[in-house]
């Protein structure tokens, strides 16, 4: 289990990227969902020991005992597999040679065991047939699968993947997600993303982060259940949207055939013409973000004082 307690991080320019974040993340797939700039990557970098937080603690219960990530980053890295949002530079060397090189850096010194590990991982991520091809010529999905292969070197107990399916086509995204689901059965895997569907498909638990704060946490089905009976939909004209936003809790809009579909959260029928719909994880996400933004918005008195 990974335990994050009261984590705060403020950059030198005064930006507070994380604000008192606390999480308990068990084994399995855990989704960290949030918009761009919410603090996801900062949190992942702190957990991966790539930057020290301003305050707070991170502890990981590994096979070798409890690791204090902030005080003992080297111990954490020995148990860590990390696929960052931008996975380095793709050189004009083959996948098998590059993975072998990375295995050496990871500490796999025995040549025979290293070769067996490299070959097994390339087969696991479905890159065996292109193992001798230069990584620079790989598609986006192939590069991400290679990234997972390098993250699995050394049998890590904690794996972090940051925005792994951004930019992938649907087929590659599905293949990549299936691979993640297979890996996540045995270890702690943190999936940091802004793609709601990835979390819905893969994760047994999740958290939503906004403005550097955890604003919701739980099992996806429990969060969706809490919204049942409160999500309403209506098709309106595009020029009516501002009026609806002014008098209702509009959580999302979508353009369809030149008209706008709005989703509204309300305890009862907002007005005639609305139909009750089953709230999905996307509705939970948008409703949570809307509530968080309202809570952070200044009041009329504060705006006048400013």
Short mmCIF file of C-alpha atoms in Angstrom, two decimals:
data_model
loop_
_atom_site.label_atom_id
_atom_site.label_comp_id
_atom_site.label_asym_id
_atom_site.label_seq_id
_atom_site.Cartn_x
_atom_site.Cartn_y
_atom_site.Cartn_z
CA UNK A 1 0.00 0.00 0.00
CA UNK A 2 1.09 3.55 -0.73
CA UNK A 3 0.25 6.10 1.97
CA UNK A 4 0.39 9.82 1.14
CA UNK A 5 -0.15 12.10 4.15
CA UNK A 6 -0.75 15.88 4.09
CA UNK A 7 1.43 16.40 1.02
CA UNK A 8 1.99 20.01 -0.06
CA UNK A 9 4.25 21.37 -2.76
CA UNK A 10 4.83 25.00 -3.66
CA UNK A 11 7.07 25.95 -6.59
CA UNK A 12 9.61 28.81 -6.31
CA UNK A 13 7.28 31.13 -8.27
CA UNK A 14 4.67 30.76 -5.52
CA UNK A 15 2.37 28.31 -7.34
CA UNK A 16 0.91 25.77 -4.92
CA UNK A 17 0.62 22.63 -7.02
CA UNK A 18 -0.40 20.34 -4.14
CA UNK A 19 -2.43 21.38 -1.12
CA UNK A 20 -2.67 18.95 1.82
CA UNK A 21 -3.10 15.78 -0.28
CA UNK A 22 -3.74 12.54 1.63
CA UNK A 23 -4.41 9.16 -0.02
CA UNK A 24 -4.21 5.46 0.84
CA UNK A 25 -3.65 3.45 -2.35
CA UNK A 26 -3.98 -0.36 -2.16
CA UNK A 27 -2.71 -3.00 -4.56
CA UNK A 28 -4.42 -2.95 -7.94
CA UNK A 29 -5.24 -0.23 -10.45
CA UNK A 30 -5.84 3.19 -8.89
CA UNK A 31 -7.00 6.10 -11.01
CA UNK A 32 -5.95 9.69 -10.39
CA UNK A 33 -8.31 11.79 -12.47
CA UNK A 34 -8.10 15.52 -13.03
CA UNK A 35 -7.88 18.28 -15.65
CA UNK A 36 -4.61 19.62 -17.00
CA UNK A 37 -2.86 21.69 -14.35
CA UNK A 38 -4.68 20.01 -11.46
CA UNK A 39 -1.47 18.76 -9.84
CA UNK A 40 -1.44 15.15 -11.13
CA UNK A 41 2.07 15.21 -12.57
CA UNK A 42 3.48 17.01 -9.53
CA UNK A 43 1.97 14.36 -7.25
CA UNK A 44 3.35 11.56 -9.43
CA UNK A 45 6.82 13.11 -9.46
CA UNK A 46 6.76 13.38 -5.66
CA UNK A 47 5.62 9.76 -5.27
CA UNK A 48 8.32 8.65 -7.75
CA UNK A 49 10.95 10.52 -5.65
CA UNK A 50 11.84 12.78 -8.59
CA UNK A 51 11.14 15.87 -6.52
CA UNK A 52 10.83 16.45 -2.80
CA UNK A 53 7.53 17.90 -1.56
CA UNK A 54 7.48 21.10 0.46
CA UNK A 55 5.88 19.21 3.36
CA UNK A 56 4.09 15.98 4.17
CA UNK A 57 5.09 12.32 3.96
CA UNK A 58 4.94 9.42 1.49
CA UNK A 59 5.34 5.83 2.66
CA UNK A 60 5.25 2.61 0.66
CA UNK A 61 4.77 -0.82 2.17
CA UNK A 62 7.07 -3.00 0.03
CA UNK A 63 8.25 -6.57 0.47
CA UNK A 64 11.40 -5.26 2.13
CA UNK A 65 9.38 -3.29 4.69
CA UNK A 66 8.06 0.24 5.01
CA UNK A 67 9.86 2.79 2.82
CA UNK A 68 9.91 6.49 3.68
CA UNK A 69 9.93 7.82 0.13
CA UNK A 70 11.08 11.35 1.03
CA UNK A 71 13.91 10.20 3.31
CA UNK A 72 14.88 7.03 1.40
CA UNK A 73 14.36 7.73 -2.32
CA UNK A 74 16.90 5.09 -3.44
CA UNK A 75 14.97 2.33 -1.66
CA UNK A 76 11.78 3.44 -3.38
CA UNK A 77 13.40 3.54 -6.82
CA UNK A 78 14.49 -0.08 -6.44
CA UNK A 79 10.79 -1.02 -6.14
CA UNK A 80 9.48 1.47 -8.71
CA UNK A 81 8.48 1.31 -12.36
CA UNK A 82 7.73 4.72 -13.90
CA UNK A 83 6.29 5.75 -17.25
CA UNK A 84 6.24 9.57 -17.34
CA UNK A 85 4.01 11.64 -19.58
CA UNK A 86 6.93 12.32 -21.94
CA UNK A 87 9.10 9.24 -22.08
CA UNK A 88 12.51 10.67 -23.02
CA UNK A 89 14.08 10.60 -26.46
CA UNK A 90 13.57 7.70 -28.84
CA UNK A 91 16.98 6.84 -30.31
CA UNK A 92 17.76 5.12 -33.57
CA UNK A 93 18.62 1.85 -31.86
CA UNK A 94 16.56 -1.29 -31.74
CA UNK A 95 13.99 -1.96 -29.05
CA UNK A 96 15.84 -5.03 -27.81
CA UNK A 97 19.17 -3.21 -27.54
CA UNK A 98 17.61 -0.22 -25.80
CA UNK A 99 15.73 -2.37 -23.31
CA UNK A 100 18.91 -4.33 -22.60
CA UNK A 101 20.75 -1.06 -21.93
CA UNK A 102 18.01 0.12 -19.58
CA UNK A 103 18.10 -3.26 -17.81
CA UNK A 104 21.81 -2.77 -17.12
CA UNK A 105 21.06 0.66 -15.64
CA UNK A 106 18.34 -0.95 -13.51
CA UNK A 107 20.95 -3.28 -12.02
CA UNK A 108 20.33 -6.51 -13.95
CA UNK A 109 24.01 -7.51 -14.21
CA UNK A 110 23.71 -11.22 -15.06
CA UNK A 111 23.79 -11.40 -18.88
CA UNK A 112 21.68 -14.55 -19.22
CA UNK A 113 19.00 -13.42 -16.77
CA UNK A 114 18.97 -9.98 -18.36
CA UNK A 115 18.46 -11.43 -21.84
CA UNK A 116 15.63 -13.66 -20.61
CA UNK A 117 13.98 -10.69 -18.86
CA UNK A 118 14.27 -8.43 -21.93
CA UNK A 119 12.86 -11.08 -24.26
CA UNK A 120 9.98 -11.89 -21.88
CA UNK A 121 9.01 -8.24 -21.50
CA UNK A 122 9.09 -7.55 -25.23
CA UNK A 123 6.81 -10.53 -25.77
CA UNK A 124 4.51 -9.42 -22.91
CA UNK A 125 4.00 -5.96 -24.45
CA UNK A 126 3.55 -7.46 -27.94
CA UNK A 127 6.75 -5.97 -29.41
CA UNK A 128 8.64 -9.20 -30.06
CA UNK A 129 8.07 -9.12 -33.81
CA UNK A 130 9.54 -5.59 -34.04
CA UNK A 131 12.29 -6.05 -31.45
CA UNK A 132 15.03 -5.24 -34.00
CA UNK A 133 13.30 -2.12 -35.30
CA UNK A 134 14.54 1.33 -34.19
CA UNK A 135 12.34 2.85 -31.50
CA UNK A 136 12.41 6.15 -33.40
CA UNK A 137 10.25 4.48 -36.05
CA UNK A 138 7.63 3.16 -33.62
CA UNK A 139 4.05 4.42 -33.58
CA UNK A 140 2.80 6.26 -30.51
CA UNK A 141 1.18 3.14 -29.12
CA UNK A 142 4.28 1.03 -29.69
CA UNK A 143 6.39 3.61 -27.88
CA UNK A 144 4.01 3.55 -24.92
CA UNK A 145 4.17 -0.25 -24.81
CA UNK A 146 7.96 -0.04 -24.86
CA UNK A 147 7.66 2.46 -22.01
CA UNK A 148 5.69 -0.09 -20.00
CA UNK A 149 8.34 -2.74 -20.76
CA UNK A 150 11.08 -0.54 -19.30
CA UNK A 151 8.85 0.29 -16.32
CA UNK A 152 8.51 -3.44 -15.58
CA UNK A 153 12.27 -4.06 -15.41
CA UNK A 154 13.30 -5.39 -12.01
CA UNK A 155 9.80 -6.64 -11.03
CA UNK A 156 8.61 -3.37 -9.47
CA UNK A 157 6.01 -3.37 -6.71
CA UNK A 158 4.82 0.16 -7.48
CA UNK A 159 4.15 1.30 -11.05
CA UNK A 160 3.24 4.86 -12.02
CA UNK A 161 1.91 5.72 -15.47
CA UNK A 162 1.28 9.40 -16.22
CA UNK A 163 -1.21 10.21 -19.05
CA UNK A 164 -0.30 6.96 -20.85
CA UNK A 165 -3.06 6.91 -23.51
CA UNK A 166 -3.05 10.60 -24.51
CA UNK A 167 -2.73 10.80 -28.28
CA UNK A 168 -3.25 7.08 -28.95
CA UNK A 169 -5.78 5.89 -31.50
CA UNK A 170 -8.68 3.76 -30.17
CA UNK A 171 -7.12 0.42 -31.12
CA UNK A 172 -3.75 1.20 -29.52
CA UNK A 173 -5.48 2.66 -26.47
CA UNK A 174 -7.51 -0.52 -26.01
CA UNK A 175 -4.38 -2.68 -26.38
CA UNK A 176 -2.47 -0.55 -23.90
CA UNK A 177 -5.31 -0.59 -21.36
CA UNK A 178 -5.56 -4.39 -21.56
CA UNK A 179 -1.85 -4.57 -20.80
CA UNK A 180 -2.22 -2.27 -17.80
CA UNK A 181 -5.14 -4.31 -16.46
CA UNK A 182 -3.05 -7.48 -16.63
CA UNK A 183 -0.14 -5.86 -14.79
CA UNK A 184 -2.38 -4.28 -12.14
CA UNK A 185 -3.53 -7.61 -10.72
CA UNK A 186 -0.30 -8.12 -8.77
CA UNK A 187 1.13 -4.72 -7.78
CA UNK A 188 0.15 -1.13 -7.00
CA UNK A 189 -0.45 0.70 -10.29
CA UNK A 190 -1.30 4.41 -10.29
CA UNK A 191 -2.91 5.63 -13.50
CA UNK A 192 -2.76 9.42 -13.72
CA UNK A 193 -5.00 10.73 -16.50
CA UNK A 194 -7.65 13.21 -17.60
CA UNK A 195 -9.44 10.53 -19.67
CA UNK A 196 -12.49 9.44 -17.67
CA UNK A 197 -13.14 6.31 -19.69
CA UNK A 198 -9.69 4.86 -18.89
CA UNK A 199 -10.42 5.09 -15.15
CA UNK A 200 -13.92 3.65 -15.59
CA UNK A 201 -12.55 0.69 -17.55
CA UNK A 202 -9.53 -0.14 -15.42
CA UNK A 203 -9.61 1.11 -11.85
CA UNK A 204 -11.22 -0.37 -8.75
CA UNK A 205 -10.55 2.83 -6.79
CA UNK A 206 -9.94 6.42 -7.82
CA UNK A 207 -9.51 10.00 -6.70
CA UNK A 208 -10.33 13.28 -8.41
CA UNK A 209 -7.82 16.10 -8.00
CA UNK A 210 -8.53 19.76 -8.76
CA UNK A 211 -6.52 22.83 -7.86
CA UNK A 212 -3.96 20.67 -6.10
CA UNK A 213 -6.56 19.16 -3.73
CA UNK A 214 -8.26 15.76 -3.57
CA UNK A 215 -11.92 16.65 -4.00
CA UNK A 216 -13.38 13.13 -4.23
CA UNK A 217 -12.16 9.59 -3.57
CA UNK A 218 -13.65 6.10 -3.66
CA UNK A 219 -14.69 3.21 -5.87
CA UNK A 220 -16.03 4.38 -9.26
CA UNK A 221 -19.30 2.46 -8.88
CA UNK A 222 -19.88 3.99 -5.44
CA UNK A 223 -19.28 7.52 -6.73
CA UNK A 224 -21.68 6.90 -9.62
CA UNK A 225 -24.29 5.43 -7.29
CA UNK A 226 -24.22 8.59 -5.15
CA UNK A 227 -25.26 10.60 -8.22
CA UNK A 228 -28.11 8.34 -9.32
CA UNK A 229 -31.47 10.06 -9.67
CA UNK A 230 -29.87 13.52 -9.86
CA UNK A 231 -28.59 13.83 -13.45
CA UNK A 232 -30.94 15.38 -16.01
CA UNK A 233 -30.53 15.92 -19.73
CA UNK A 234 -32.10 18.23 -22.28
CA UNK A 235 -31.41 19.33 -25.86
CA UNK A 236 -31.42 23.12 -26.17
CA UNK A 237 -30.55 25.74 -28.73
CA UNK A 238 -26.96 26.89 -28.60
CA UNK A 239 -27.88 30.50 -27.82
CA UNK A 240 -29.83 29.35 -24.74
CA UNK A 241 -26.79 27.90 -22.96
CA UNK A 242 -25.80 30.99 -20.96
CA UNK A 243 -29.35 31.36 -19.62
CA UNK A 244 -29.41 27.73 -18.48
CA UNK A 245 -26.01 28.09 -16.82
CA UNK A 246 -27.26 31.17 -14.96
CA UNK A 247 -30.18 29.38 -13.31
CA UNK A 248 -29.12 25.72 -13.14
CA UNK A 249 -26.18 23.54 -12.13
CA UNK A 250 -25.02 22.67 -15.67
CA UNK A 251 -22.15 20.19 -15.34
CA UNK A 252 -21.46 19.42 -19.02
CA UNK A 253 -22.46 20.38 -22.55
CA UNK A 254 -22.06 18.59 -25.85
CA UNK A 255 -22.80 19.80 -29.36
CA UNK A 256 -24.92 17.39 -31.40
CA UNK A 257 -26.26 18.12 -34.90
CA UNK A 258 -26.00 21.86 -34.36
CA UNK A 259 -27.85 21.79 -31.04
CA UNK A 260 -26.51 21.56 -27.50
CA UNK A 261 -27.10 18.70 -25.06
CA UNK A 262 -26.81 19.80 -21.43
CA UNK A 263 -26.45 17.66 -18.32
CA UNK A 264 -27.75 19.23 -15.11
CA UNK A 265 -27.50 18.05 -11.50
CA UNK A 266 -30.67 18.57 -9.47
CA UNK A 267 -32.60 16.72 -6.76
CA UNK A 268 -35.79 16.97 -8.82
CA UNK A 269 -36.86 17.86 -12.36
CA UNK A 270 -35.14 21.20 -13.14
CA UNK A 271 -38.03 22.22 -15.40
CA UNK A 272 -40.35 20.62 -18.00
CA UNK A 273 -38.48 19.11 -20.92
CA UNK A 274 -35.67 17.48 -18.95
CA UNK A 275 -35.28 13.69 -18.77
CA UNK A 276 -33.62 11.71 -15.99
CA UNK A 277 -30.51 9.82 -17.15
CA UNK A 278 -28.22 7.31 -15.47
CA UNK A 279 -25.21 9.21 -14.19
CA UNK A 280 -21.91 7.81 -15.44
CA UNK A 281 -18.37 8.42 -14.22
CA UNK A 282 -18.08 11.33 -16.63
CA UNK A 283 -21.03 13.00 -14.90
CA UNK A 284 -19.42 12.34 -11.51
CA UNK A 285 -16.19 13.92 -12.77
CA UNK A 286 -17.84 17.03 -14.20
CA UNK A 287 -20.13 17.48 -11.19
CA UNK A 288 -17.19 17.17 -8.80
CA UNK A 289 -15.09 19.69 -10.74
CA UNK A 290 -18.01 22.12 -10.92
CA UNK A 291 -18.54 21.90 -7.15
CA UNK A 292 -14.81 22.35 -6.50
CA UNK A 293 -14.66 25.44 -8.71
CA UNK A 294 -17.67 26.96 -6.98
CA UNK A 295 -16.06 26.35 -3.60
CA UNK A 296 -12.82 28.02 -4.71
CA UNK A 297 -14.49 30.98 -6.43
CA UNK A 298 -14.41 34.26 -4.49
CA UNK A 299 -17.67 35.51 -3.00
CA UNK A 300 -19.26 38.77 -4.09
CA UNK A 301 -17.95 40.46 -0.92
CA UNK A 302 -14.43 39.19 -1.62
CA UNK A 303 -14.59 40.46 -5.20
CA UNK A 304 -15.69 43.90 -4.00
CA UNK A 305 -12.91 43.95 -1.40
CA UNK A 306 -10.37 43.08 -4.08
#
